[in-house]
mmCIF file of C-alpha atoms in Angstrom:
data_model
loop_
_atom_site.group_PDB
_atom_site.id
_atom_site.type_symbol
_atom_site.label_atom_id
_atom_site.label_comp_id
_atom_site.label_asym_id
_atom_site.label_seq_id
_atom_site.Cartn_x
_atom_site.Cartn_y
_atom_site.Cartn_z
ATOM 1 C CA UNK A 1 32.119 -102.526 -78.608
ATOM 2 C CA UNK A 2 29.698 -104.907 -79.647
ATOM 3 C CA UNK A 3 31.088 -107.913 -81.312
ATOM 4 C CA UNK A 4 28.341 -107.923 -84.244
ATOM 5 C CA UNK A 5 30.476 -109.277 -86.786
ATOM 6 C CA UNK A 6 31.820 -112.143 -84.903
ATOM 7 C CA UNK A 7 28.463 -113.049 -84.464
ATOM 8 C CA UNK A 8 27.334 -112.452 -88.080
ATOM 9 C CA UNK A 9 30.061 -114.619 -89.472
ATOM 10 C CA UNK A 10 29.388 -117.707 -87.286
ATOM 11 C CA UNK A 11 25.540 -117.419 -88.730
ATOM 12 C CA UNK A 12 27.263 -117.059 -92.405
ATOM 13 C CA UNK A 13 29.330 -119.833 -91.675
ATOM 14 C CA UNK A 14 26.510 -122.197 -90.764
ATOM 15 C CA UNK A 15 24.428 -120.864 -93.576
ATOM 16 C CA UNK A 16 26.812 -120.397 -96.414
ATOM 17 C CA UNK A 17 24.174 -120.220 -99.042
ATOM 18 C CA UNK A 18 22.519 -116.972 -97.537
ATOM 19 C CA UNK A 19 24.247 -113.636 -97.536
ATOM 20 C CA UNK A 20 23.889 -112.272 -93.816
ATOM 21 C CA UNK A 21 23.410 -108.508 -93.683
ATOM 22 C CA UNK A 22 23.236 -106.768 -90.131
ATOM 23 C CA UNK A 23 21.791 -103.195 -90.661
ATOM 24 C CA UNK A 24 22.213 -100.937 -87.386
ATOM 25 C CA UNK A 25 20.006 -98.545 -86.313
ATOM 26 C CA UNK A 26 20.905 -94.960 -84.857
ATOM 27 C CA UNK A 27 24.398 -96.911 -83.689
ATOM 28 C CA UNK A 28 23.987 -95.416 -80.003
ATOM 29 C CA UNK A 29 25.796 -97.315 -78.027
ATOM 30 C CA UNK A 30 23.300 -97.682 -75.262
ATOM 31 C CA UNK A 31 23.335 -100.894 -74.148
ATOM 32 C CA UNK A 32 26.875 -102.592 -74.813
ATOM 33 C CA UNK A 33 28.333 -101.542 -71.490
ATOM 34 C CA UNK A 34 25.172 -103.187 -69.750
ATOM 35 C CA UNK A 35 26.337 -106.899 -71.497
ATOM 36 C CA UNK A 36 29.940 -106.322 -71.869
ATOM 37 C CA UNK A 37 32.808 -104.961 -69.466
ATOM 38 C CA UNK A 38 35.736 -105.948 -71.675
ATOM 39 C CA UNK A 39 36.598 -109.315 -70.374
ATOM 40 C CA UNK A 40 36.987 -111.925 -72.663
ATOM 41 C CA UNK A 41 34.445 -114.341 -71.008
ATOM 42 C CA UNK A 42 31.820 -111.239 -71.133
ATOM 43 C CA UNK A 43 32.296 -110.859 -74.649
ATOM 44 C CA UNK A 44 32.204 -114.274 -75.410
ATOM 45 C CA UNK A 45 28.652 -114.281 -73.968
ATOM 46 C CA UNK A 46 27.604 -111.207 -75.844
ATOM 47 C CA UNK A 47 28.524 -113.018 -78.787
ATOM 48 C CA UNK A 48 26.741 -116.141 -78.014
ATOM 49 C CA UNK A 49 23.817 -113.694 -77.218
ATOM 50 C CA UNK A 50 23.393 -112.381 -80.526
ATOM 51 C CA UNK A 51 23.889 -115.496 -82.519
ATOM 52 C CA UNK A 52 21.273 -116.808 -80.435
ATOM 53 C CA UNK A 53 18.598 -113.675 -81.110
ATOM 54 C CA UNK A 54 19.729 -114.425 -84.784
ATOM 55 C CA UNK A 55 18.939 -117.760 -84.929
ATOM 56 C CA UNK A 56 15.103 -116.788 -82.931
ATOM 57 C CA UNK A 57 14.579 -113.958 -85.047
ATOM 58 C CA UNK A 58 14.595 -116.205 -88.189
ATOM 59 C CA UNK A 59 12.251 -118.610 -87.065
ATOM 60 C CA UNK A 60 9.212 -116.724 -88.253
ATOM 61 C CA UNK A 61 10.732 -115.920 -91.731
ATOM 62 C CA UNK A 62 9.130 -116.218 -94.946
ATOM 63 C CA UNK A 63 11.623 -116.281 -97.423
ATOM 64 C CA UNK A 64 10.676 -114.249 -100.787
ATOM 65 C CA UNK A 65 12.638 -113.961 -103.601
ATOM 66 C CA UNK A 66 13.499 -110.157 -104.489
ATOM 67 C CA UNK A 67 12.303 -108.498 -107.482
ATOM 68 C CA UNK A 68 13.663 -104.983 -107.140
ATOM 69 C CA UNK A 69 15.891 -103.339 -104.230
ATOM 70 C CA UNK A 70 16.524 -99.579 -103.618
ATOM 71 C CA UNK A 71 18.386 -97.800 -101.375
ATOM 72 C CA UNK A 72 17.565 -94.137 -99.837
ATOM 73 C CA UNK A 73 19.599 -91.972 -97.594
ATOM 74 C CA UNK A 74 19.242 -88.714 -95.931
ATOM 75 C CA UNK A 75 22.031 -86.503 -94.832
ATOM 76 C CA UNK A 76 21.421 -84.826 -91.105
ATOM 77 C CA UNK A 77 23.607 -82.592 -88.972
ATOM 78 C CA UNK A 78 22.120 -82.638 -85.623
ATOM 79 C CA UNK A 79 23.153 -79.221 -83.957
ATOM 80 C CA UNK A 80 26.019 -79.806 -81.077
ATOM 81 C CA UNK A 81 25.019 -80.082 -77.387
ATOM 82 C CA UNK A 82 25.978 -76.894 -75.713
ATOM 83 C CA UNK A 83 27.617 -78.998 -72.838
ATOM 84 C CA UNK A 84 29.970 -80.811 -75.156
ATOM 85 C CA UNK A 85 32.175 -77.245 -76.238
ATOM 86 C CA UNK A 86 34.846 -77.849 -78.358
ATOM 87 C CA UNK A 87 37.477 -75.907 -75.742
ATOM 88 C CA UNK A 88 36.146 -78.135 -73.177
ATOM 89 C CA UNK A 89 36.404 -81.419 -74.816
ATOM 90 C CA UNK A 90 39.889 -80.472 -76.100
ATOM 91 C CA UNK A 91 41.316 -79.100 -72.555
ATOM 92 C CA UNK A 92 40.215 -82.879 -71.381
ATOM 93 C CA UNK A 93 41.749 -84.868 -74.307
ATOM 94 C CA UNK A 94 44.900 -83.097 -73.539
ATOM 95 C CA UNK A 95 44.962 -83.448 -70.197
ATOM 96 C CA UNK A 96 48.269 -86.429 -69.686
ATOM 97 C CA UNK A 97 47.169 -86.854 -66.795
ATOM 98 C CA UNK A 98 43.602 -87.939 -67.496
ATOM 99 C CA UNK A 99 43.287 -91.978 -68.544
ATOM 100 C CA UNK A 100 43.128 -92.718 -72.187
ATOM 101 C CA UNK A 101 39.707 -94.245 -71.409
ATOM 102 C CA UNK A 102 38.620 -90.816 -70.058
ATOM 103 C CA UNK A 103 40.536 -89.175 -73.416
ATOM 104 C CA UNK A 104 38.589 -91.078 -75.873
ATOM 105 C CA UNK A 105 35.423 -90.091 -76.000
ATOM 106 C CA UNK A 106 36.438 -86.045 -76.068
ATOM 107 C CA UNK A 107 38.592 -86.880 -79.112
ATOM 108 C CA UNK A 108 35.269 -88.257 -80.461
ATOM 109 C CA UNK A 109 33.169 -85.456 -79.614
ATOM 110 C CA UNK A 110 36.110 -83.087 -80.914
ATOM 111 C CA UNK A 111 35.936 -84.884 -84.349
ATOM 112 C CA UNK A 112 32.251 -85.023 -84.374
ATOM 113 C CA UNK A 113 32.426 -81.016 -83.778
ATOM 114 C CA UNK A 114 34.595 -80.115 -86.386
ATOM 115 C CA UNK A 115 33.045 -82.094 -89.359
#
């Protein structure tokens, strides 16, 4: 997983006076397994990365004080990919023999599923 928030909180902590928000987007994780494979020196570097594209990204800000804020949601239920079946995904997560790695992301569908 991406390390966002060690990243945010070494920008907070060398701008104390401005309130860092990170807003994701979709939150696919499409990318994190191209920057990161677990090791500590990988996500080290990841985290490095994205203070760095923090700090570059505000070089062309304009600050502007805010005069009103609002805040809009809209609830979705994307309809299940037929590959991902619920008897499926639960026939792998209770497979013992299968690795927890390879158990995880069934439990996820599962959950995903059944809300």
């Amino acid at each position: 997983m991406l390390d966002l928030k060690t990243g945010k909180k070494k920008r907070q902590a060398a701008d104390p006076h401005c309130t860092h928000i990170y807003f994701t987007g979709a939150s696919g994780n499409i990318t994190a397994g191209k920057y990161n494979d677990g090791s500590p020196e990988s996500r080290n570097a990841l985290t490095e990365g994205l203070h760095a594209a923090m700090l570059t990204s505000e070089k062309s800000l304009e600050p502007r004080p805010i005069d009103r804020c609002q805040w809009v949601t809209d609830d979705i239920l994307p309809q299940v990919n037929p590959v991902f079946a619920a008897e499926n995904q639960m026939a792998m997560l209770q497979d013992g023999n299968n690795l927890p790695a390879n158990r995880i992301r069934p439990a996820m569908r599962v959950s995903w599923i059944d809300r």
